């Protein structure tokens, strides 16, 4: 076990699956509270819960693909381009895949060696793996807060 990798994996688990320490909630809990009607409702000038979920899912699956292939294909400009979710089944499918992608990322991070954590992530200008994992944590917590507020507003 690599203690820093384990630490980062545990942080990701808290954020996505079971934690309550930082935000007093996590994605699994919040997504479980949002049915399709609520999640697809558009509040004026704000993203919907569906769009925020897709946005983080987009990065999860893109980073997971990079871990498998070494190819980073995601682009920020496409990260909110969610197809319309037309029904409860499509919403449930997105939530299931979101959590599957989260678990896959957690497992990949847990397996990183100390040398891999220090290695460049895709391109030297992005920094090392550790920096990018920290960035994913911060980015996903930011949007988790938005998701919680949207659920309360709607």
mmCIF file with all atom_site columns, C-alpha atoms in Angstrom:
data_model
loop_
_atom_site.group_PDB
_atom_site.id
_atom_site.type_symbol
_atom_site.label_atom_id
_atom_site.label_alt_id
_atom_site.label_comp_id
_atom_site.label_asym_id
_atom_site.label_entity_id
_atom_site.label_seq_id
_atom_site.pdbx_PDB_ins_code
_atom_site.Cartn_x
_atom_site.Cartn_y
_atom_site.Cartn_z
_atom_site.occupancy
_atom_site.B_iso_or_equiv
_atom_site.pdbx_formal_charge
_atom_site.auth_seq_id
_atom_site.auth_comp_id
_atom_site.auth_asym_id
_atom_site.auth_atom_id
_atom_site.pdbx_PDB_model_num
ATOM 1   C CA . UNK A 1 1   ? 0.000   0.000  0.000   1.00 0.00 ? 1   UNK A CA 1
ATOM 2   C CA . UNK A 1 2   ? 1.220   3.476  -0.857  1.00 0.00 ? 2   UNK A CA 1
ATOM 3   C CA . UNK A 1 3   ? 0.190   5.803  1.931   1.00 0.00 ? 3   UNK A CA 1
ATOM 4   C CA . UNK A 1 4   ? -0.227  8.938  -0.191  1.00 0.00 ? 4   UNK A CA 1
ATOM 5   C CA . UNK A 1 5   ? -2.147  7.059  -2.874  1.00 0.00 ? 5   UNK A CA 1
ATOM 6   C CA . UNK A 1 6   ? -4.318  5.493  -0.196  1.00 0.00 ? 6   UNK A CA 1
ATOM 7   C CA . UNK A 1 7   ? -4.923  8.905  1.365   1.00 0.00 ? 7   UNK A CA 1
ATOM 8   C CA . UNK A 1 8   ? -6.007  10.402 -1.979  1.00 0.00 ? 8   UNK A CA 1
ATOM 9   C CA . UNK A 1 9   ? -8.216  7.389  -2.724  1.00 0.00 ? 9   UNK A CA 1
ATOM 10  C CA . UNK A 1 10  ? -9.896  7.757  0.667   1.00 0.00 ? 10  UNK A CA 1
ATOM 11  C CA . UNK A 1 11  ? -10.531 11.458 -0.046  1.00 0.00 ? 11  UNK A CA 1
ATOM 12  C CA . UNK A 1 12  ? -12.157 10.506 -3.339  1.00 0.00 ? 12  UNK A CA 1
ATOM 13  C CA . UNK A 1 13  ? -14.271 7.868  -1.579  1.00 0.00 ? 13  UNK A CA 1
ATOM 14  C CA . UNK A 1 14  ? -15.445 10.492 0.918   1.00 0.00 ? 14  UNK A CA 1
ATOM 15  C CA . UNK A 1 15  ? -16.372 12.888 -1.862  1.00 0.00 ? 15  UNK A CA 1
ATOM 16  C CA . UNK A 1 16  ? -18.096 10.459 -4.183  1.00 0.00 ? 16  UNK A CA 1
ATOM 17  C CA . UNK A 1 17  ? -19.342 7.536  -2.105  1.00 0.00 ? 17  UNK A CA 1
ATOM 18  C CA . UNK A 1 18  ? -19.628 7.804  1.644   1.00 0.00 ? 18  UNK A CA 1
ATOM 19  C CA . UNK A 1 19  ? -18.056 10.821 3.302   1.00 0.00 ? 19  UNK A CA 1
ATOM 20  C CA . UNK A 1 20  ? -19.646 13.551 5.329   1.00 0.00 ? 20  UNK A CA 1
ATOM 21  C CA . UNK A 1 21  ? -16.596 15.324 6.754   1.00 0.00 ? 21  UNK A CA 1
ATOM 22  C CA . UNK A 1 22  ? -16.037 18.226 4.333   1.00 0.00 ? 22  UNK A CA 1
ATOM 23  C CA . UNK A 1 23  ? -19.500 18.943 2.914   1.00 0.00 ? 23  UNK A CA 1
ATOM 24  C CA . UNK A 1 24  ? -21.653 16.910 5.306   1.00 0.00 ? 24  UNK A CA 1
ATOM 25  C CA . UNK A 1 25  ? -22.719 14.918 2.245   1.00 0.00 ? 25  UNK A CA 1
ATOM 26  C CA . UNK A 1 26  ? -21.338 13.188 -0.858  1.00 0.00 ? 26  UNK A CA 1
ATOM 27  C CA . UNK A 1 27  ? -22.329 12.617 -4.463  1.00 0.00 ? 27  UNK A CA 1
ATOM 28  C CA . UNK A 1 28  ? -23.903 9.209  -3.903  1.00 0.00 ? 28  UNK A CA 1
ATOM 29  C CA . UNK A 1 29  ? -26.139 10.607 -1.179  1.00 0.00 ? 29  UNK A CA 1
ATOM 30  C CA . UNK A 1 30  ? -27.094 13.756 -3.087  1.00 0.00 ? 30  UNK A CA 1
ATOM 31  C CA . UNK A 1 31  ? -27.765 11.984 -6.373  1.00 0.00 ? 31  UNK A CA 1
ATOM 32  C CA . UNK A 1 32  ? -29.922 9.486  -4.510  1.00 0.00 ? 32  UNK A CA 1
ATOM 33  C CA . UNK A 1 33  ? -32.082 12.373 -3.271  1.00 0.00 ? 33  UNK A CA 1
ATOM 34  C CA . UNK A 1 34  ? -32.722 13.747 -6.756  1.00 0.00 ? 34  UNK A CA 1
ATOM 35  C CA . UNK A 1 35  ? -35.286 12.110 -9.008  1.00 0.00 ? 35  UNK A CA 1
ATOM 36  C CA . UNK A 1 36  ? -35.397 12.920 -12.715 1.00 0.00 ? 36  UNK A CA 1
ATOM 37  C CA . UNK A 1 37  ? -38.036 15.641 -12.331 1.00 0.00 ? 37  UNK A CA 1
ATOM 38  C CA . UNK A 1 38  ? -35.956 17.487 -9.761  1.00 0.00 ? 38  UNK A CA 1
ATOM 39  C CA . UNK A 1 39  ? -32.623 16.842 -11.470 1.00 0.00 ? 39  UNK A CA 1
ATOM 40  C CA . UNK A 1 40  ? -33.755 18.073 -14.861 1.00 0.00 ? 40  UNK A CA 1
ATOM 41  C CA . UNK A 1 41  ? -35.451 21.226 -13.595 1.00 0.00 ? 41  UNK A CA 1
ATOM 42  C CA . UNK A 1 42  ? -33.647 24.310 -14.826 1.00 0.00 ? 42  UNK A CA 1
ATOM 43  C CA . UNK A 1 43  ? -33.390 27.142 -12.330 1.00 0.00 ? 43  UNK A CA 1
ATOM 44  C CA . UNK A 1 44  ? -33.031 30.534 -14.083 1.00 0.00 ? 44  UNK A CA 1
ATOM 45  C CA . UNK A 1 45  ? -29.405 31.319 -14.993 1.00 0.00 ? 45  UNK A CA 1
ATOM 46  C CA . UNK A 1 46  ? -28.088 28.166 -13.287 1.00 0.00 ? 46  UNK A CA 1
ATOM 47  C CA . UNK A 1 47  ? -27.148 24.683 -14.418 1.00 0.00 ? 47  UNK A CA 1
ATOM 48  C CA . UNK A 1 48  ? -29.477 21.800 -13.681 1.00 0.00 ? 48  UNK A CA 1
ATOM 49  C CA . UNK A 1 49  ? -28.475 18.927 -11.415 1.00 0.00 ? 49  UNK A CA 1
ATOM 50  C CA . UNK A 1 50  ? -28.346 16.766 -14.547 1.00 0.00 ? 50  UNK A CA 1
ATOM 51  C CA . UNK A 1 51  ? -25.850 19.123 -16.198 1.00 0.00 ? 51  UNK A CA 1
ATOM 52  C CA . UNK A 1 52  ? -23.655 19.293 -13.093 1.00 0.00 ? 52  UNK A CA 1
ATOM 53  C CA . UNK A 1 53  ? -23.733 15.509 -12.777 1.00 0.00 ? 53  UNK A CA 1
ATOM 54  C CA . UNK A 1 54  ? -22.823 15.099 -16.432 1.00 0.00 ? 54  UNK A CA 1
ATOM 55  C CA . UNK A 1 55  ? -20.038 17.667 -16.052 1.00 0.00 ? 55  UNK A CA 1
ATOM 56  C CA . UNK A 1 56  ? -18.282 15.742 -13.279 1.00 0.00 ? 56  UNK A CA 1
ATOM 57  C CA . UNK A 1 57  ? -19.054 12.393 -14.963 1.00 0.00 ? 57  UNK A CA 1
ATOM 58  C CA . UNK A 1 58  ? -17.361 13.730 -18.110 1.00 0.00 ? 58  UNK A CA 1
ATOM 59  C CA . UNK A 1 59  ? -14.132 14.342 -16.207 1.00 0.00 ? 59  UNK A CA 1
ATOM 60  C CA . UNK A 1 60  ? -14.347 11.041 -14.318 1.00 0.00 ? 60  UNK A CA 1
ATOM 61  C CA . UNK A 1 61  ? -14.718 8.976  -17.469 1.00 0.00 ? 61  UNK A CA 1
ATOM 62  C CA . UNK A 1 62  ? -12.084 11.020 -19.311 1.00 0.00 ? 62  UNK A CA 1
ATOM 63  C CA . UNK A 1 63  ? -9.513  10.578 -16.568 1.00 0.00 ? 63  UNK A CA 1
ATOM 64  C CA . UNK A 1 64  ? -10.364 6.886  -16.291 1.00 0.00 ? 64  UNK A CA 1
ATOM 65  C CA . UNK A 1 65  ? -9.795  6.513  -20.035 1.00 0.00 ? 65  UNK A CA 1
ATOM 66  C CA . UNK A 1 66  ? -6.455  8.266  -19.635 1.00 0.00 ? 66  UNK A CA 1
ATOM 67  C CA . UNK A 1 67  ? -5.452  5.878  -16.833 1.00 0.00 ? 67  UNK A CA 1
ATOM 68  C CA . UNK A 1 68  ? -6.220  2.927  -19.145 1.00 0.00 ? 68  UNK A CA 1
ATOM 69  C CA . UNK A 1 69  ? -4.862  4.202  -22.436 1.00 0.00 ? 69  UNK A CA 1
ATOM 70  C CA . UNK A 1 70  ? -2.527  7.119  -21.776 1.00 0.00 ? 70  UNK A CA 1
ATOM 71  C CA . UNK A 1 71  ? -4.706  9.220  -24.092 1.00 0.00 ? 71  UNK A CA 1
ATOM 72  C CA . UNK A 1 72  ? -6.497  12.275 -22.719 1.00 0.00 ? 72  UNK A CA 1
ATOM 73  C CA . UNK A 1 73  ? -9.404  13.087 -25.016 1.00 0.00 ? 73  UNK A CA 1
ATOM 74  C CA . UNK A 1 74  ? -11.579 15.296 -22.817 1.00 0.00 ? 74  UNK A CA 1
ATOM 75  C CA . UNK A 1 75  ? -11.840 19.016 -23.452 1.00 0.00 ? 75  UNK A CA 1
ATOM 76  C CA . UNK A 1 76  ? -13.258 21.625 -21.091 1.00 0.00 ? 76  UNK A CA 1
ATOM 77  C CA . UNK A 1 77  ? -15.393 23.118 -23.870 1.00 0.00 ? 77  UNK A CA 1
ATOM 78  C CA . UNK A 1 78  ? -17.437 19.885 -24.099 1.00 0.00 ? 78  UNK A CA 1
ATOM 79  C CA . UNK A 1 79  ? -17.825 19.218 -20.386 1.00 0.00 ? 79  UNK A CA 1
ATOM 80  C CA . UNK A 1 80  ? -21.377 20.592 -20.171 1.00 0.00 ? 80  UNK A CA 1
ATOM 81  C CA . UNK A 1 81  ? -22.612 19.116 -23.460 1.00 0.00 ? 81  UNK A CA 1
ATOM 82  C CA . UNK A 1 82  ? -24.988 16.650 -21.854 1.00 0.00 ? 82  UNK A CA 1
ATOM 83  C CA . UNK A 1 83  ? -27.595 15.036 -24.036 1.00 0.00 ? 83  UNK A CA 1
ATOM 84  C CA . UNK A 1 84  ? -31.082 15.737 -22.786 1.00 0.00 ? 84  UNK A CA 1
ATOM 85  C CA . UNK A 1 85  ? -32.165 13.298 -20.116 1.00 0.00 ? 85  UNK A CA 1
ATOM 86  C CA . UNK A 1 86  ? -35.712 12.436 -21.148 1.00 0.00 ? 86  UNK A CA 1
ATOM 87  C CA . UNK A 1 87  ? -36.875 10.149 -18.360 1.00 0.00 ? 87  UNK A CA 1
ATOM 88  C CA . UNK A 1 88  ? -36.182 8.577  -14.985 1.00 0.00 ? 88  UNK A CA 1
ATOM 89  C CA . UNK A 1 89  ? -34.413 5.566  -16.551 1.00 0.00 ? 89  UNK A CA 1
ATOM 90  C CA . UNK A 1 90  ? -31.891 7.746  -18.389 1.00 0.00 ? 90  UNK A CA 1
ATOM 91  C CA . UNK A 1 91  ? -31.265 9.709  -15.191 1.00 0.00 ? 91  UNK A CA 1
ATOM 92  C CA . UNK A 1 92  ? -30.762 6.501  -13.220 1.00 0.00 ? 92  UNK A CA 1
ATOM 93  C CA . UNK A 1 93  ? -28.372 5.211  -15.900 1.00 0.00 ? 93  UNK A CA 1
ATOM 94  C CA . UNK A 1 94  ? -26.287 8.393  -15.630 1.00 0.00 ? 94  UNK A CA 1
ATOM 95  C CA . UNK A 1 95  ? -26.173 8.129  -11.823 1.00 0.00 ? 95  UNK A CA 1
ATOM 96  C CA . UNK A 1 96  ? -25.147 4.468  -11.979 1.00 0.00 ? 96  UNK A CA 1
ATOM 97  C CA . UNK A 1 97  ? -22.383 5.147  -14.485 1.00 0.00 ? 97  UNK A CA 1
ATOM 98  C CA . UNK A 1 98  ? -21.275 8.214  -12.519 1.00 0.00 ? 98  UNK A CA 1
ATOM 99  C CA . UNK A 1 99  ? -20.722 6.077  -9.410  1.00 0.00 ? 99  UNK A CA 1
ATOM 100 C CA . UNK A 1 100 ? -19.089 3.307  -11.464 1.00 0.00 ? 100 UNK A CA 1
ATOM 101 C CA . UNK A 1 101 ? -16.656 5.851  -12.916 1.00 0.00 ? 101 UNK A CA 1
ATOM 102 C CA . UNK A 1 102 ? -15.975 7.215  -9.415  1.00 0.00 ? 102 UNK A CA 1
ATOM 103 C CA . UNK A 1 103 ? -15.148 3.725  -8.096  1.00 0.00 ? 103 UNK A CA 1
ATOM 104 C CA . UNK A 1 104 ? -12.876 3.103  -11.072 1.00 0.00 ? 104 UNK A CA 1
ATOM 105 C CA . UNK A 1 105 ? -10.996 6.352  -10.421 1.00 0.00 ? 105 UNK A CA 1
ATOM 106 C CA . UNK A 1 106 ? -10.642 5.526  -6.732  1.00 0.00 ? 106 UNK A CA 1
ATOM 107 C CA . UNK A 1 107 ? -9.161  2.126  -7.577  1.00 0.00 ? 107 UNK A CA 1
ATOM 108 C CA . UNK A 1 108 ? -6.748  3.638  -10.100 1.00 0.00 ? 108 UNK A CA 1
ATOM 109 C CA . UNK A 1 109 ? -5.571  6.288  -7.644  1.00 0.00 ? 109 UNK A CA 1
ATOM 110 C CA . UNK A 1 110 ? -5.157  3.720  -4.883  1.00 0.00 ? 110 UNK A CA 1
ATOM 111 C CA . UNK A 1 111 ? -2.821  1.715  -7.153  1.00 0.00 ? 111 UNK A CA 1
ATOM 112 C CA . UNK A 1 112 ? -0.481  4.625  -7.965  1.00 0.00 ? 112 UNK A CA 1
ATOM 113 C CA . UNK A 1 113 ? 3.083   4.339  -6.753  1.00 0.00 ? 113 UNK A CA 1
ATOM 114 C CA . UNK A 1 114 ? 4.908   7.298  -5.211  1.00 0.00 ? 114 UNK A CA 1
ATOM 115 C CA . UNK A 1 115 ? 6.846   7.655  -8.474  1.00 0.00 ? 115 UNK A CA 1
ATOM 116 C CA . UNK A 1 116 ? 3.627   7.761  -10.501 1.00 0.00 ? 116 UNK A CA 1
ATOM 117 C CA . UNK A 1 117 ? 2.174   10.450 -8.229  1.00 0.00 ? 117 UNK A CA 1
ATOM 118 C CA . UNK A 1 118 ? 5.216   12.604 -9.048  1.00 0.00 ? 118 UNK A CA 1
ATOM 119 C CA . UNK A 1 119 ? 5.135   11.870 -12.793 1.00 0.00 ? 119 UNK A CA 1
ATOM 120 C CA . UNK A 1 120 ? 3.724   14.331 -15.301 1.00 0.00 ? 120 UNK A CA 1
ATOM 121 C CA . UNK A 1 121 ? 0.017   13.956 -15.899 1.00 0.00 ? 121 UNK A CA 1
ATOM 122 C CA . UNK A 1 122 ? -0.392  13.752 -19.691 1.00 0.00 ? 122 UNK A CA 1
ATOM 123 C CA . UNK A 1 123 ? 1.652   16.897 -20.372 1.00 0.00 ? 123 UNK A CA 1
ATOM 124 C CA . UNK A 1 124 ? 4.182   18.668 -18.114 1.00 0.00 ? 124 UNK A CA 1
ATOM 125 C CA . UNK A 1 125 ? 2.134   21.875 -18.242 1.00 0.00 ? 125 UNK A CA 1
ATOM 126 C CA . UNK A 1 126 ? -0.643  20.092 -16.273 1.00 0.00 ? 126 UNK A CA 1
ATOM 127 C CA . UNK A 1 127 ? 1.698   19.160 -13.447 1.00 0.00 ? 127 UNK A CA 1
ATOM 128 C CA . UNK A 1 128 ? 1.972   15.777 -11.796 1.00 0.00 ? 128 UNK A CA 1
ATOM 129 C CA . UNK A 1 129 ? -0.659  13.179 -10.978 1.00 0.00 ? 129 UNK A CA 1
ATOM 130 C CA . UNK A 1 130 ? -0.989  14.342 -7.361  1.00 0.00 ? 130 UNK A CA 1
ATOM 131 C CA . UNK A 1 131 ? -1.726  17.916 -8.434  1.00 0.00 ? 131 UNK A CA 1
ATOM 132 C CA . UNK A 1 132 ? -4.386  16.725 -10.867 1.00 0.00 ? 132 UNK A CA 1
ATOM 133 C CA . UNK A 1 133 ? -6.029  14.447 -8.311  1.00 0.00 ? 133 UNK A CA 1
ATOM 134 C CA . UNK A 1 134 ? -6.113  17.369 -5.858  1.00 0.00 ? 134 UNK A CA 1
ATOM 135 C CA . UNK A 1 135 ? -7.628  19.491 -8.627  1.00 0.00 ? 135 UNK A CA 1
ATOM 136 C CA . UNK A 1 136 ? -10.289 16.853 -9.279  1.00 0.00 ? 136 UNK A CA 1
ATOM 137 C CA . UNK A 1 137 ? -11.169 16.816 -5.585  1.00 0.00 ? 137 UNK A CA 1
ATOM 138 C CA . UNK A 1 138 ? -11.480 20.603 -5.402  1.00 0.00 ? 138 UNK A CA 1
ATOM 139 C CA . UNK A 1 139 ? -13.421 20.833 -8.666  1.00 0.00 ? 139 UNK A CA 1
ATOM 140 C CA . UNK A 1 140 ? -15.854 18.091 -7.684  1.00 0.00 ? 140 UNK A CA 1
ATOM 141 C CA . UNK A 1 141 ? -16.425 19.564 -4.197  1.00 0.00 ? 141 UNK A CA 1
ATOM 142 C CA . UNK A 1 142 ? -17.168 22.939 -5.794  1.00 0.00 ? 142 UNK A CA 1
ATOM 143 C CA . UNK A 1 143 ? -19.855 21.399 -7.983  1.00 0.00 ? 143 UNK A CA 1
ATOM 144 C CA . UNK A 1 144 ? -21.181 19.237 -5.144  1.00 0.00 ? 144 UNK A CA 1
ATOM 145 C CA . UNK A 1 145 ? -21.898 22.466 -3.275  1.00 0.00 ? 145 UNK A CA 1
ATOM 146 C CA . UNK A 1 146 ? -23.759 23.809 -6.302  1.00 0.00 ? 146 UNK A CA 1
ATOM 147 C CA . UNK A 1 147 ? -25.714 20.584 -6.589  1.00 0.00 ? 147 UNK A CA 1
ATOM 148 C CA . UNK A 1 148 ? -26.782 20.759 -2.946  1.00 0.00 ? 148 UNK A CA 1
ATOM 149 C CA . UNK A 1 149 ? -27.863 24.381 -3.299  1.00 0.00 ? 149 UNK A CA 1
ATOM 150 C CA . UNK A 1 150 ? -29.815 23.650 -6.465  1.00 0.00 ? 150 UNK A CA 1
ATOM 151 C CA . UNK A 1 151 ? -31.631 20.765 -4.815  1.00 0.00 ? 151 UNK A CA 1
ATOM 152 C CA . UNK A 1 152 ? -32.609 23.076 -1.952  1.00 0.00 ? 152 UNK A CA 1
ATOM 153 C CA . UNK A 1 153 ? -33.665 25.915 -4.281  1.00 0.00 ? 153 UNK A CA 1
ATOM 154 C CA . UNK A 1 154 ? -35.837 23.634 -6.371  1.00 0.00 ? 154 UNK A CA 1
#
